[in-house]
Coordinates of N, CA and C in Angstrom, one line a residue:
M1 N 38.7 24.5 50.0 CA 40.0 24.7 50.7 C 41.0 23.8 50.1
R2 N 40.7 22.5 49.9 CA 41.6 21.6 49.3 C 42.1 22.0 48.0
D3 N 41.2 22.5 47.1 CA 41.7 23.0 45.8 C 42.6 24.1 45.9
K4 N 42.4 25.0 46.9 CA 43.2 26.1 47.1 C 44.6 25.7 47.6
Q5 N 44.7 24.7 48.5 CA 45.9 24.2 49.0 C 46.7 23.5 47.9
K6 N 46.0 22.8 47.1 CA 46.6 22.1 45.9 C 47.2 23.1 45.0
S7 N 46.4 24.1 44.7 CA 46.9 25.1 43.7 C 48.1 25.8 44.3
T8 N 48.1 26.1 45.6 CA 49.2 26.8 46.2 C 50.5 26.0 46.2
W9 N 50.3 24.7 46.5 CA 51.5 23.7 46.5 C 52.0 23.6 45.0
F10 N 51.2 23.5 44.1 CA 51.6 23.4 42.7 C 52.3 24.7 42.2
E11 N 51.8 25.8 42.6 CA 52.4 27.1 42.2 C 53.8 27.2 42.8
K12 N 54.0 26.8 44.0 CA 55.3 26.8 44.6 C 56.3 25.9 43.9
F13 N 55.8 24.7 43.5 CA 56.6 23.7 42.7 C 56.9 24.3 41.4
D14 N 55.9 24.9 40.7 CA 56.1 25.4 39.4 C 57.1 26.5 39.3
Q15 N 57.3 27.3 40.4 CA 58.3 28.4 40.4 C 59.7 27.8 40.3
H16 N 60.0 26.6 40.8 CA 61.3 26.0 40.8 C 61.2 24.6 40.4
K17 N 60.5 24.3 39.3 CA 60.2 22.9 38.9 C 61.5 22.1 38.6
Y18 N 62.5 22.8 37.9 CA 63.7 22.1 37.5 C 64.6 21.8 38.8
L19 N 64.6 22.7 39.7 CA 65.4 22.4 40.9 C 64.8 21.3 41.7
Y20 N 63.5 21.3 42.0 CA 62.8 20.3 42.7 C 62.9 18.9 42.0
S21 N 62.8 18.9 40.7 CA 62.9 17.7 40.0 C 64.3 17.1 40.1
Y22 N 65.3 18.0 40.0 CA 66.7 17.5 40.1 C 67.0 17.0 41.5
L23 N 66.5 17.6 42.5 CA 66.7 17.2 43.9 C 66.0 15.8 44.1
L24 N 64.8 15.6 43.6 CA 64.1 14.3 43.7 C 64.9 13.2 43.0
I25 N 65.5 13.5 41.9 CA 66.2 12.5 41.2 C 67.5 12.2 41.9
A26 N 68.2 13.2 42.5 CA 69.4 13.1 43.2 C 69.1 12.2 44.5
A27 N 68.0 12.4 45.1 CA 67.6 11.6 46.3 C 67.4 10.2 45.9
Y28 N 66.7 10.0 44.8 CA 66.5 8.6 44.3 C 67.8 7.9 44.0
L29 N 68.7 8.5 43.3 CA 70.0 7.9 43.0 C 70.8 7.6 44.2
L30 N 70.8 8.6 45.2 CA 71.5 8.3 46.4 C 71.0 7.1 47.2
I31 N 69.7 7.0 47.3 CA 69.1 5.8 48.0 C 69.4 4.5 47.2
N32 N 69.1 4.6 45.9 CA 69.3 3.4 45.1 C 70.7 2.9 45.1
N33 N 71.7 3.8 44.8 CA 73.0 3.4 44.7 C 73.7 3.0 46.1
S34 N 73.1 3.6 47.1 CA 73.6 3.2 48.5 C 73.2 1.7 48.8
I35 N 72.0 1.4 48.4 CA 71.5 0.0 48.5 C 72.4 -0.9 47.7
N36 N 72.7 -0.5 46.4 CA 73.5 -1.4 45.6 C 74.9 -1.5 46.1
A37 N 75.5 -0.5 46.7 CA 76.8 -0.5 47.2 C 76.8 -1.5 48.5
S38 N 75.8 -1.3 49.3 CA 75.8 -2.2 50.5 C 75.6 -3.7 50.1
S39 N 74.8 -3.9 49.0 CA 74.6 -5.3 48.5 C 75.9 -5.9 48.0
V40 N 76.7 -5.1 47.3 CA 78.0 -5.6 46.8 C 78.9 -5.9 47.9
W41 N 78.9 -5.1 48.9 CA 79.8 -5.3 50.1 C 79.4 -6.6 50.8
M42 N 78.1 -6.8 51.0 CA 77.6 -8.0 51.7 C 77.9 -9.2 50.9
E43 N 77.8 -9.1 49.6 CA 78.1 -10.3 48.8 C 79.6 -10.7 48.8
H44 N 80.4 -9.7 48.9 CA 81.9 -10.0 49.0 C 82.2 -10.6 50.4
N45 N 81.4 -10.2 51.4 CA 81.7 -10.7 52.8 C 81.1 -12.1 53.0
R46 N 80.5 -12.7 52.1 CA 80.0 -14.0 52.3 C 81.1 -15.0 52.3
S47 N 82.2 -14.7 51.7 CA 83.4 -15.6 51.7 C 84.4 -15.1 52.7
N48 N 85.3 -15.9 53.2 CA 86.3 -15.5 54.1 C 87.4 -14.6 53.5
D49 N 87.5 -14.7 52.2 CA 88.6 -14.0 51.5 C 88.0 -12.7 50.9
V50 N 87.9 -11.6 51.6 CA 87.4 -10.4 51.2 C 88.5 -9.6 50.4
Q51 N 88.3 -9.3 49.1 CA 89.4 -8.7 48.3 C 89.1 -7.2 48.0
I52 N 88.1 -6.7 48.6 CA 87.9 -5.2 48.4 C 87.7 -4.6 49.8
Q53 N 87.9 -3.3 49.8 CA 87.7 -2.5 51.0 C 86.3 -2.0 51.0
M54 N 85.8 -1.6 52.2 CA 84.4 -1.3 52.4 C 84.0 -0.1 51.6
W55 N 84.9 0.9 51.4 CA 84.6 2.1 50.7 C 84.5 2.0 49.2
E56 N 85.1 0.9 48.7 CA 85.2 0.7 47.2 C 83.8 0.6 46.5
P57 N 82.9 -0.2 47.0 CA 81.6 -0.3 46.4 C 80.8 1.0 46.4
Y58 N 81.0 1.8 47.4 CA 80.4 3.1 47.5 C 81.0 4.1 46.5
V59 N 82.3 4.0 46.3 CA 82.9 4.8 45.2 C 82.4 4.4 43.9
W60 N 82.3 3.1 43.6 CA 81.8 2.7 42.3 C 80.3 3.2 42.1
E61 N 79.5 3.1 43.1 CA 78.1 3.4 42.9 C 77.9 4.9 42.9
Y62 N 78.6 5.7 43.8 CA 78.4 7.1 43.8 C 79.0 7.8 42.6
S63 N 80.1 7.3 42.1 CA 80.7 7.9 40.9 C 79.8 7.7 39.7
S64 N 79.1 6.6 39.6 CA 78.1 6.4 38.6 C 76.9 7.3 38.8
A65 N 76.4 7.5 40.0 CA 75.3 8.4 40.3 C 75.7 9.9 39.9
L66 N 76.9 10.3 40.3 CA 77.3 11.6 40.0 C 77.5 11.9 38.5
S67 N 78.0 10.9 37.8 CA 78.1 11.0 36.3 C 76.7 11.1 35.7
T68 N 75.7 10.4 36.2 CA 74.4 10.4 35.7 C 73.8 11.8 36.0
L69 N 74.0 12.4 37.2 CA 73.4 13.7 37.5 C 74.0 14.8 36.6
I70 N 75.3 14.6 36.2 CA 75.9 15.6 35.3 C 75.3 15.5 33.9
L71 N 75.0 14.3 33.5 CA 74.5 14.2 32.1 C 73.0 14.4 31.9
L72 N 72.3 14.2 33.0 CA 70.8 14.3 32.9 C 70.3 15.6 32.3
P73 N 70.8 16.8 32.7 CA 70.3 18.0 32.1 C 70.4 18.0 30.6
F74 N 71.5 17.5 30.1 CA 71.7 17.4 28.6 C 70.7 16.4 28.0
I75 N 70.5 15.3 28.7 CA 69.6 14.3 28.2 C 68.2 14.8 28.2
F76 N 67.8 15.4 29.2 CA 66.4 16.0 29.3 C 66.2 17.1 28.3
A77 N 67.2 17.9 28.0 CA 67.1 18.9 27.0 C 66.9 18.3 25.6
L78 N 67.6 17.2 25.4 CA 67.5 16.4 24.2 C 66.1 15.8 24.0
F79 N 65.5 15.3 25.1 CA 64.2 14.8 25.1 C 63.2 15.8 24.8
A80 N 63.4 17.1 25.3 CA 62.5 18.2 25.0 C 62.5 18.5 23.5
R81 N 63.6 18.4 22.9 CA 63.7 18.8 21.5 C 63.3 17.6 20.6
M82 N 63.2 16.4 21.1 CA 62.9 15.2 20.3 C 61.8 14.4 21.1
P83 N 60.6 15.0 21.2 CA 59.5 14.2 21.9 C 59.1 13.0 21.1
L84 N 58.6 12.0 21.8 CA 58.2 10.7 21.2 C 57.0 11.0 20.3
R85 N 57.0 10.4 19.1 CA 55.9 10.5 18.2 C 55.5 9.1 17.7
F86 N 54.3 8.9 17.3 CA 53.9 7.7 16.7 C 54.4 7.5 15.2
A87 N 54.7 8.6 14.6 CA 55.2 8.6 13.2 C 56.7 8.4 13.2
N88 N 57.1 7.7 12.2 CA 58.6 7.5 12.0 C 59.2 6.8 13.2
L89 N 58.6 5.7 13.6 CA 59.1 5.0 14.8 C 60.5 4.4 14.6
G90 N 60.7 3.8 13.4 CA 62.0 3.3 13.0 C 63.1 4.3 13.1
R91 N 62.9 5.5 12.6 CA 63.9 6.5 12.6 C 64.2 7.0 14.0
Q92 N 63.1 7.1 14.8 CA 63.3 7.5 16.2 C 64.1 6.5 17.0
L93 N 63.8 5.2 16.8 CA 64.5 4.1 17.5 C 66.0 4.1 17.1
F94 N 66.2 4.4 15.9 CA 67.6 4.4 15.4 C 68.4 5.6 16.0
I95 N 67.8 6.7 16.1 CA 68.4 7.9 16.6 C 68.7 7.7 18.1
H96 N 67.7 7.2 18.8 CA 67.8 6.9 20.3 C 68.9 5.8 20.5
F97 N 69.0 4.9 19.6 CA 70.0 3.9 19.8 C 71.4 4.5 19.7
L98 N 71.6 5.4 18.7 CA 72.9 6.1 18.6 C 73.2 6.9 19.8
I99 N 72.1 7.5 20.4 CA 72.3 8.4 21.5 C 72.7 7.6 22.8
T100 N 72.1 6.3 22.9 CA 72.5 5.5 24.0 C 74.0 5.2 24.0
I101 N 74.6 5.0 22.8 CA 76.0 4.8 22.7 C 76.8 6.0 23.2
L102 N 76.4 7.2 22.8 CA 77.1 8.4 23.2 C 76.9 8.6 24.7
Y103 N 75.7 8.4 25.2 CA 75.4 8.6 26.6 C 76.2 7.6 27.4
S104 N 76.3 6.4 27.0 CA 77.1 5.4 27.8 C 78.6 5.7 27.7
A105 N 79.1 6.2 26.6 CA 80.5 6.5 26.5 C 80.8 7.7 27.4
A106 N 79.9 8.7 27.5 CA 80.1 9.8 28.4 C 80.0 9.4 29.8
H107 N 79.0 8.6 30.1 CA 78.8 8.1 31.5 C 80.0 7.3 32.0
V108 N 80.5 6.4 31.2 CA 81.6 5.6 31.5 C 82.9 6.4 31.7
G109 N 83.1 7.4 30.8 CA 84.3 8.2 30.8 C 84.3 9.0 32.1
L110 N 83.2 9.7 32.5 CA 83.1 10.4 33.7 C 83.3 9.5 35.0
M111 N 82.6 8.4 34.9 CA 82.7 7.4 36.0 C 84.1 6.9 36.3
V112 N 84.8 6.5 35.3 CA 86.1 6.0 35.4 C 87.1 7.1 35.9
M113 N 86.9 8.4 35.4 CA 87.7 9.5 35.8 C 87.6 9.7 37.3
F114 N 86.3 9.7 37.8 CA 86.1 9.9 39.2 C 86.7 8.8 40.1
R115 N 86.6 7.6 39.6 CA 87.2 6.5 40.3 C 88.7 6.5 40.4
E116 N 89.3 6.9 39.3 CA 90.7 7.0 39.2 C 91.2 8.1 40.2
W117 N 90.5 9.2 40.3 CA 90.9 10.2 41.3 C 90.9 9.7 42.7
V118 N 89.8 9.0 43.1 CA 89.7 8.5 44.4 C 90.7 7.4 44.7
Y119 N 90.9 6.5 43.8 CA 91.9 5.5 44.0 C 93.3 6.1 44.1
M120 N 93.5 7.1 43.3 CA 94.8 7.8 43.4 C 95.1 8.4 44.7
L121 N 94.0 9.0 45.3 CA 94.2 9.6 46.7 C 94.5 8.5 47.7
D122 N 94.0 7.3 47.5 CA 94.3 6.2 48.4 C 95.6 5.5 48.1
G123 N 96.3 6.0 47.1 CA 97.6 5.4 46.7 C 97.5 4.2 45.8
G124 N 96.3 4.0 45.2 CA 96.1 2.8 44.4 C 95.8 3.2 43.0
N125 N 95.3 2.3 42.2 CA 94.9 2.5 40.8 C 93.7 1.8 40.4
Y126 N 92.8 2.4 39.8 CA 91.5 1.8 39.3 C 91.7 1.2 37.9
D127 N 91.5 0.0 37.7 CA 91.7 -0.7 36.5 C 90.4 -1.0 35.8
F128 N 90.2 -0.4 34.6 CA 89.0 -0.6 33.9 C 89.2 -1.5 32.6
S129 N 90.2 -2.3 32.6 CA 90.5 -3.1 31.5 C 90.0 -4.5 31.7
P130 N 89.7 -5.2 30.5 CA 89.8 -4.8 29.1 C 88.6 -3.8 28.8
W131 N 88.9 -2.8 28.1 CA 87.9 -1.7 27.8 C 86.7 -2.2 27.1
L132 N 86.9 -3.0 26.0 CA 85.8 -3.4 25.2 C 84.8 -4.3 26.0
R133 N 85.3 -5.2 26.8 CA 84.4 -6.0 27.6 C 83.7 -5.2 28.7
E134 N 84.5 -4.4 29.3 CA 83.9 -3.6 30.4 C 82.9 -2.5 29.9
F135 N 83.2 -2.0 28.7 CA 82.2 -1.0 28.1 C 80.9 -1.7 27.7
W136 N 81.0 -2.9 27.2 CA 79.8 -3.6 26.9 C 79.0 -3.9 28.2
Y137 N 79.7 -4.3 29.2 CA 79.1 -4.5 30.5 C 78.3 -3.3 31.0
E138 N 79.0 -2.1 30.9 CA 78.3 -0.9 31.3 C 77.3 -0.4 30.3
Y139 N 77.5 -0.7 29.0 CA 76.5 -0.2 28.1 C 75.1 -0.8 28.3
R140 N 75.1 -2.1 28.6 CA 73.8 -2.7 28.8 C 73.0 -2.0 29.9
K141 N 73.6 -1.6 31.0 CA 73.0 -0.9 32.1 C 72.6 0.5 31.7
D142 N 73.5 1.1 31.0 CA 73.3 2.5 30.6 C 72.2 2.6 29.5
A143 N 72.1 1.7 28.6 CA 71.0 1.7 27.6 C 69.7 1.5 28.3
W144 N 69.6 0.6 29.2 CA 68.3 0.4 30.0 C 68.0 1.6 30.8
G145 N 69.1 2.2 31.4 CA 68.8 3.5 32.2 C 68.4 4.6 31.3
Y146 N 68.9 4.7 30.1 CA 68.4 5.7 29.1 C 66.9 5.5 28.8
V147 N 66.5 4.3 28.6 CA 65.1 4.0 28.3 C 64.3 4.4 29.5
F148 N 64.7 4.2 30.7 CA 64.0 4.5 31.9 C 63.8 6.0 32.0
W149 N 64.9 6.8 31.8 CA 64.8 8.3 31.9 C 63.9 8.8 30.8
L150 N 64.0 8.2 29.6 CA 63.1 8.7 28.5 C 61.6 8.5 28.8
I151 N 61.3 7.3 29.3 CA 59.9 7.0 29.7 C 59.5 7.9 30.9
L152 N 60.3 8.0 31.9 CA 60.0 8.9 33.0 C 59.8 10.3 32.6
Y153 N 60.6 10.8 31.7 CA 60.4 12.2 31.2 C 59.1 12.4 30.5
Q154 N 58.7 11.5 29.7 CA 57.5 11.6 28.9 C 56.3 11.5 29.9
V155 N 56.3 10.6 30.8 CA 55.2 10.5 31.8 C 55.1 11.7 32.7
M156 N 56.2 12.2 33.2 CA 56.2 13.4 34.0 C 55.7 14.6 33.3
Q157 N 56.1 14.8 32.0 CA 55.7 15.9 31.2 C 54.2 15.9 31.0
S158 N 53.6 14.7 30.8 CA 52.2 14.6 30.6 C 51.4 14.9 31.9
L159 N 52.0 14.3 33.0 CA 51.4 14.6 34.3 C 51.5 16.0 34.7
Y160 N 52.6 16.7 34.4 CA 52.8 18.1 34.8 C 51.8 19.0 34.0
A161 N 51.7 18.7 32.7 CA 50.7 19.4 31.9 C 49.3 19.3 32.4
R162 N 48.9 18.1 32.8 CA 47.6 17.9 33.3 C 47.4 18.7 34.6
L163 N 48.4 18.6 35.5 CA 48.2 19.3 36.8 C 48.2 20.8 36.6
K164 N 49.0 21.3 35.7 CA 49.0 22.7 35.4 C 47.7 23.2 34.9
G165 N 47.1 22.3 34.0 CA 45.8 22.7 33.5 C 44.7 22.7 34.6
E166 N 44.8 21.7 35.5 CA 43.8 21.7 36.6 C 44.0 22.9 37.5
A167 N 45.3 23.2 37.8 CA 45.5 24.4 38.7 C 45.1 25.7 38.0
S168 N 45.2 25.8 36.7 CA 44.8 27.0 36.0 C 43.2 27.1 36.0
L169 N 42.6 25.9 35.9 CA 41.1 25.9 36.0 C 40.6 26.3 37.3
V170 N 41.3 25.8 38.4 CA 40.9 26.2 39.8 C 41.0 27.7 40.0
N171 N 42.1 28.2 39.5 CA 42.4 29.7 39.7 C 41.3 30.5 38.9
D172 N 40.9 30.0 37.7 CA 39.9 30.8 37.0 C 38.6 30.7 37.7
Q173 N 38.2 29.5 38.2 CA 37.0 29.4 39.0 C 36.9 30.3 40.2
E174 N 38.1 30.3 40.9 CA 38.1 31.2 42.1 C 38.0 32.6 41.8
E175 N 38.6 33.1 40.7 CA 38.5 34.5 40.3 C 37.1 34.8 39.9
A176 N 36.4 33.8 39.2 CA 35.0 34.1 38.8 C 34.1 34.2 40.1
V177 N 34.3 33.3 41.1 CA 33.5 33.3 42.3 C 33.7 34.6 43.1
C178 N 35.0 35.0 43.1 CA 35.3 36.3 43.9 C 34.8 37.5 43.2
A179 N 34.7 37.5 41.8 CA 34.2 38.6 41.1 C 32.7 38.7 41.1
K180 N 32.0 37.6 41.2 CA 30.6 37.6 41.1 C 29.9 38.4 42.2
P181 N 30.3 38.2 43.5 CA 29.6 39.0 44.6 C 29.8 40.5 44.4
D182 N 30.9 40.9 43.9 CA 31.1 42.3 43.7 C 30.1 42.9 42.8
S183 N 29.8 42.2 41.7 CA 28.8 42.7 40.7 C 27.4 42.6 41.2
M184 N 27.1 41.6 42.1 CA 25.7 41.4 42.5 C 25.4 42.1 43.8
S185 N 26.4 42.5 44.6 CA 26.2 43.0 45.9 C 25.9 44.5 45.9
A186 N 26.1 45.2 44.8 CA 25.8 46.6 44.7 C 24.3 46.8 44.7
P187 N 23.7 47.5 45.7 CA 22.3 47.6 45.7 C 21.8 48.7 44.7
S188 N 20.6 48.5 44.2 CA 20.0 49.4 43.3 C 19.7 50.7 44.0
P189 N 19.8 51.9 43.4 CA 19.6 53.1 44.1 C 18.1 53.3 44.5
A190 N 17.9 53.8 45.8 CA 16.5 54.0 46.3 C 15.9 55.1 45.5
P191 N 14.5 55.0 45.3 CA 13.8 56.1 44.6 C 13.8 57.4 45.5
S192 N 13.9 58.5 44.8 CA 14.0 59.8 45.5 C 12.5 60.2 45.9
P193 N 12.4 61.1 46.9 CA 11.0 61.6 47.3 C 10.2 62.2 46.2
D194 N 10.9 62.8 45.2 CA 10.2 63.4 44.1 C 9.4 62.4 43.3
F195 N 9.9 61.1 43.3 CA 9.3 60.1 42.6 C 7.9 59.8 43.2
F196 N 7.8 59.7 44.5 CA 6.5 59.4 45.1 C 5.5 60.5 44.9
I197 N 6.0 61.8 45.0 CA 5.1 62.9 44.8 C 4.5 62.9 43.4
S198 N 5.4 62.6 42.5 CA 4.9 62.6 41.1 C 3.9 61.5 40.9
Q199 N 4.1 60.3 41.6 CA 3.1 59.2 41.5 C 1.8 59.6 42.0
K200 N 1.7 60.3 43.2 CA 0.5 60.7 43.8 C -0.2 61.7 42.9
A201 N 0.5 62.6 42.3 CA 0.0 63.6 41.4 C -0.8 63.0 40.3
R202 N -0.3 61.9 39.8 CA -1.0 61.2 38.7 C -2.3 60.5 39.1

């Protein structure tokens, strides 16, 4: 029964695996960035001179999370086309290093755009200068985030392939068990009365 329930749960997940995976990541980012935003607000409240409004840390964190969610489908598609291999490690590291720069540039561009919009609605202006220093500040986090998503993707792909293989094995075993009684339950035909007459005659 447990194997059957496991197989059924996995089959449901397998039908919408991309949607469920995306929702799980969105939930993780929402929780993680909400904690980060509340931490920033509490740190600013330690002094009597609070220079930010309460909504600002949440705008900073949620704009980053939204930008990440927009870029992740493209990043995962890239990971699918470039799976990690033990061969040519130097070339792979160099390619992924270049991708981290592009990923960070896209993430920062989207993030700043979202923040500018929100600050504009509030009648203010979001200042991201000086750009070179701020980009380096964001790149460090984005590069580490890229490594995290890369490792997570590889681990989840391996785990998914293993679970799918186990679910397929369970289904094959269930089909074999269900088919076996049908072939064995058919009774052999009873001998006709003529058979006994012929035996007596002998």
